[in-house]
Tab-separated table of C-alpha atoms in Angstrom:
chain	number	residue	atom	x	y	z
A	206	MET	CA	-114.889	48.363	29.874
A	207	GLY	CA	-117.055	51.211	31.414
A	208	PHE	CA	-119.946	49.174	32.348
A	209	SER	CA	-117.303	46.842	34.187
A	210	VAL	CA	-116.145	49.313	36.100
A	211	THR	CA	-119.609	51.317	36.608
A	212	LEU	CA	-120.063	47.571	38.112
A	213	SER	CA	-117.587	46.719	40.321
A	214	SER	CA	-117.789	50.417	42.189
A	215	ALA	CA	-121.043	50.258	42.937
A	216	ILE	CA	-120.359	46.445	44.462
A	217	VAL	CA	-117.361	48.285	46.126
A	218	LEU	CA	-119.635	51.282	47.659
A	219	ILE	CA	-122.419	48.733	48.828
A	220	GLY	CA	-119.418	46.628	50.573
A	221	PHE	CA	-117.983	49.260	52.331
A	222	LEU	CA	-122.065	51.074	53.327
A	223	ALA	CA	-122.416	47.721	54.791
A	224	LEU	CA	-119.185	47.548	56.578
A	225	TYR	CA	-120.024	50.920	58.499
A	226	ALA	CA	-123.522	50.068	59.008
A	227	SER	CA	-122.392	47.162	60.667
A	228	PHE	CA	-119.392	48.750	62.541
A	229	THR	CA	-121.529	52.149	63.720
A	230	THR	CA	-123.911	49.272	65.166
A	231	ALA	CA	-121.848	47.662	67.211
A	232	LEU	CA	-120.295	50.602	68.386
A	233	PHE	CA	-123.845	52.569	69.445
A	234	GLN	CA	-124.903	48.291	71.049
A	235	GLY	CA	-121.373	48.890	73.333
A	236	VAL	CA	-122.075	52.866	73.881
A	237	ASN	CA	-125.608	51.975	74.914
A	238	GLU	CA	-124.240	48.892	77.235
A	239	LEU	CA	-121.994	50.290	78.920
A	240	SER	CA	-124.535	53.214	79.355
A	241	CYS	CA	-126.432	50.141	81.604
A	242	ILE	CA	-123.285	49.556	82.707
A	243	ALA	CA	-122.718	52.359	84.198
A	244	ASN	CA	-125.917	53.702	85.533
A	245	GLU	CA	-126.695	50.090	87.100
A	246	TYR	CA	-122.870	51.114	89.157
A	247	VAL	CA	-124.009	54.547	89.823
A	248	LYS	CA	-127.540	53.614	91.486
A	249	HIS	CA	-125.646	50.443	94.119
A	250	GLU	CA	-123.535	52.871	95.124
A	251	ARG	CA	-125.827	55.172	95.709
A	252	GLU	CA	-127.285	52.597	97.854
A	253	LYS	CA	-124.419	52.667	99.929
A	254	ILE	CA	-123.876	56.239	99.767
A	255	ASP	CA	-127.569	56.510	101.461
A	256	VAL	CA	-126.311	53.812	104.232
A	257	ARG	CA	-124.266	54.720	106.728
A	258	LEU	CA	-124.197	52.224	110.582
A	259	GLN	CA	-122.612	53.040	113.632
A	260	LEU	CA	-121.616	49.871	116.462
A	261	THR	CA	-120.618	49.573	119.322
A	262	ILE	CA	-120.204	46.957	121.735
A	263	ASP	CA	-122.100	47.260	125.446
A	264	ALA	CA	-121.159	43.698	126.890
A	265	LEU	CA	-118.713	40.847	126.690
A	266	THR	CA	-118.705	37.961	128.261
A	267	ALA	CA	-116.935	34.677	127.801
A	268	SER	CA	-119.762	32.815	125.527
A	269	SER	CA	-121.450	36.125	124.320
A	270	CYS	CA	-121.862	39.741	123.212
A	271	THR	CA	-123.799	42.586	123.347
A	272	VAL	CA	-124.054	45.452	120.551
A	273	THR	CA	-125.575	48.361	119.511
A	274	VAL	CA	-126.108	48.984	115.680
A	275	LYS	CA	-127.073	52.839	115.140
A	276	ASN	CA	-128.733	53.777	111.662
A	277	THR	CA	-127.998	57.435	110.815
A	278	GLY	CA	-127.950	57.301	106.936
A	279	SER	CA	-131.107	57.414	105.243
A	280	LYS	CA	-132.454	53.608	104.391
A	281	THR	CA	-133.699	51.303	106.126
A	282	ILE	CA	-131.887	48.421	107.707
A	283	PHE	CA	-133.495	44.883	108.264
A	284	LEU	CA	-132.989	42.462	111.028
A	285	LYS	CA	-134.756	39.400	111.276
A	286	SER	CA	-134.400	36.465	108.039
A	287	GLN	CA	-137.150	35.987	106.004
A	288	ASP	CA	-137.893	32.815	104.108
A	289	GLY	CA	-133.739	31.304	104.463
A	290	PHE	CA	-132.303	35.100	103.668
A	291	LYS	CA	-129.782	36.100	105.900
A	292	TRP	CA	-130.479	40.088	105.455
A	293	ASN	CA	-126.979	41.130	107.522
A	294	THR	CA	-124.166	38.529	108.726
A	295	LEU	CA	-121.988	39.923	112.286
A	296	MET	CA	-118.242	39.014	112.596
A	297	VAL	CA	-116.740	38.403	115.808
A	298	ALA	CA	-113.161	37.975	115.885
A	299	TYR	CA	-111.239	37.741	119.286
A	300	GLY	CA	-107.773	37.036	120.548
A	301	THR	CA	-105.007	37.885	122.409
A	302	GLY	CA	-101.341	38.892	120.548
A	303	SER	CA	-101.115	35.745	117.683
A	304	GLN	CA	-104.000	33.607	118.766
A	305	TRP	CA	-106.817	35.266	116.510
A	306	GLN	CA	-110.353	33.575	116.401
A	307	SER	CA	-112.817	35.072	113.579
A	308	TYR	CA	-116.239	33.387	112.796
A	309	PRO	CA	-119.548	34.078	111.227
A	310	ILE	CA	-122.117	35.143	113.320
A	311	GLU	CA	-126.081	34.784	111.407
A	312	GLU	CA	-127.910	33.817	114.466
A	313	TYR	CA	-128.738	36.802	116.571
A	314	GLU	CA	-131.336	37.418	119.086
A	315	VAL	CA	-132.567	41.703	118.650
A	316	LEU	CA	-133.065	42.667	122.379
A	317	ALA	CA	-134.704	46.178	121.572
A	318	VAL	CA	-135.030	48.585	119.197
A	319	ARG	CA	-135.572	51.913	119.747
A	320	VAL	CA	-135.105	55.690	118.750
A	321	SER	CA	-131.053	56.876	119.356
A	322	GLU	CA	-130.383	58.452	122.637
A	323	THR	CA	-133.592	58.264	123.745
A	324	ASN	CA	-135.893	55.419	125.722
A	325	SER	CA	-138.691	55.355	123.857
A	326	THR	CA	-138.539	51.394	122.213
A	327	PHE	CA	-140.865	49.050	119.652
A	328	ASN	CA	-141.322	45.595	120.049
A	329	PRO	CA	-138.321	44.342	118.072
A	330	ASN	CA	-140.748	41.422	116.704
A	331	THR	CA	-143.405	43.626	114.561
A	332	HIS	CA	-140.764	46.398	114.283
A	333	ASN	CA	-137.753	44.058	113.044
A	334	TYR	CA	-136.143	46.999	111.264
A	335	ILE	CA	-134.476	50.724	111.921
A	336	ASN	CA	-134.976	53.401	110.444
A	337	SER	CA	-133.338	56.356	110.221
A	338	GLY	CA	-132.598	57.777	113.919
A	339	GLU	CA	-133.139	53.856	115.195
A	340	GLU	CA	-131.332	51.736	116.741
A	341	ALA	CA	-130.772	48.069	117.737
A	342	SER	CA	-129.608	46.046	120.787
A	343	ILE	CA	-128.181	42.705	119.526
A	344	MET	CA	-127.204	39.500	121.382
A	345	PHE	CA	-125.265	36.938	120.192
A	346	ASN	CA	-123.384	33.718	121.168
A	347	ILE	CA	-120.524	32.981	119.682
A	348	PRO	CA	-121.011	28.947	117.994
A	349	ASP	CA	-120.854	26.112	120.544
A	350	ASP	CA	-117.556	24.634	118.581
A	351	ALA	CA	-115.533	28.050	119.330
A	352	PRO	CA	-112.815	28.711	122.437
A	353	GLU	CA	-114.377	30.767	125.199
A	354	ILE	CA	-112.969	34.335	125.032
A	355	PRO	CA	-110.390	35.027	127.660
A	356	SER	CA	-109.669	37.307	129.966
A	357	GLY	CA	-107.503	40.539	128.131
A	358	ALA	CA	-109.464	39.474	124.514
A	359	VAL	CA	-109.448	42.563	122.511
A	360	VAL	CA	-112.905	41.155	120.703
A	361	SER	CA	-114.006	43.068	116.651
A	362	VAL	CA	-117.461	43.443	116.270
A	363	THR	CA	-118.759	43.352	112.761
A	364	PHE	CA	-121.791	44.233	111.028
A	365	ALA	CA	-122.174	43.567	108.122
A	366	SER	CA	-125.946	45.108	106.666
A	367	HIS	CA	-127.365	43.428	102.748
A	368	TYR	CA	-126.417	47.015	101.056
A	369	GLY	CA	-122.933	46.181	101.463
A	370	VAL	CA	-121.893	48.497	103.786
A	371	ILE	CA	-120.327	47.351	107.235
A	372	ALA	CA	-119.671	49.274	111.191
A	373	SER	CA	-117.372	47.949	113.287
A	374	GLY	CA	-116.734	48.396	116.889
A	375	GLU	CA	-114.184	47.070	119.292
A	376	GLY	CA	-113.863	46.398	123.048
A	377	VAL	CA	-111.650	44.151	125.655
A	378	LEU	CA	-112.850	41.349	128.165
A	379	GLU	CA	-112.466	41.945	131.390
C-alpha cells in the first residue's frame, strides 16, 4: 500500500506540473501576442498623429475643381501614383437640397508644389510629394459620366492620404 500511494502521488504531481507548464506557456504566449498587437497599433496611431493636413478649395467650375493641400505635420505626403499604387484619394460630393452626388477621384493633376505661404515653387514632376511646410495645388475633373456641378451647389472635397488622415474643405459654385 505504501508504494502504490507514492507512485500514484508522483503521477498526479507530474500531471499537475504538466498542466501548470502548459497553462503558463499559453499565458506568456498570449501576453506576448497582445504586446505585439499593442505595439503595432501604437505605431500606426503615431503615424497618424504625425500627419496633419489642411485643404482649401481655390477654384470651382461645373466640371473641375482646384484645391490646395497643405502639409503641417512631420510626415511626407506622396502625390503621384507609383507602379499602379494610388497614394491618395480625393472624394468630391456636391449637390443642392436633397440631390447629392459623390465620387472618388484618383486621377488628378498636381499643378504646383511650393513652400507654404510663399511663391517659391518646385517642379511637380520631380518634386511629387509635399514635405512639412509645403503645399500642393491640385486640379481634378469630375468623372465623365457624372452630372455637372450646378450653379449654387455646395461642393465638399476630402483629401484622404495613404496614412489614413484626411483633410476637407467646402465651397459653393457661383
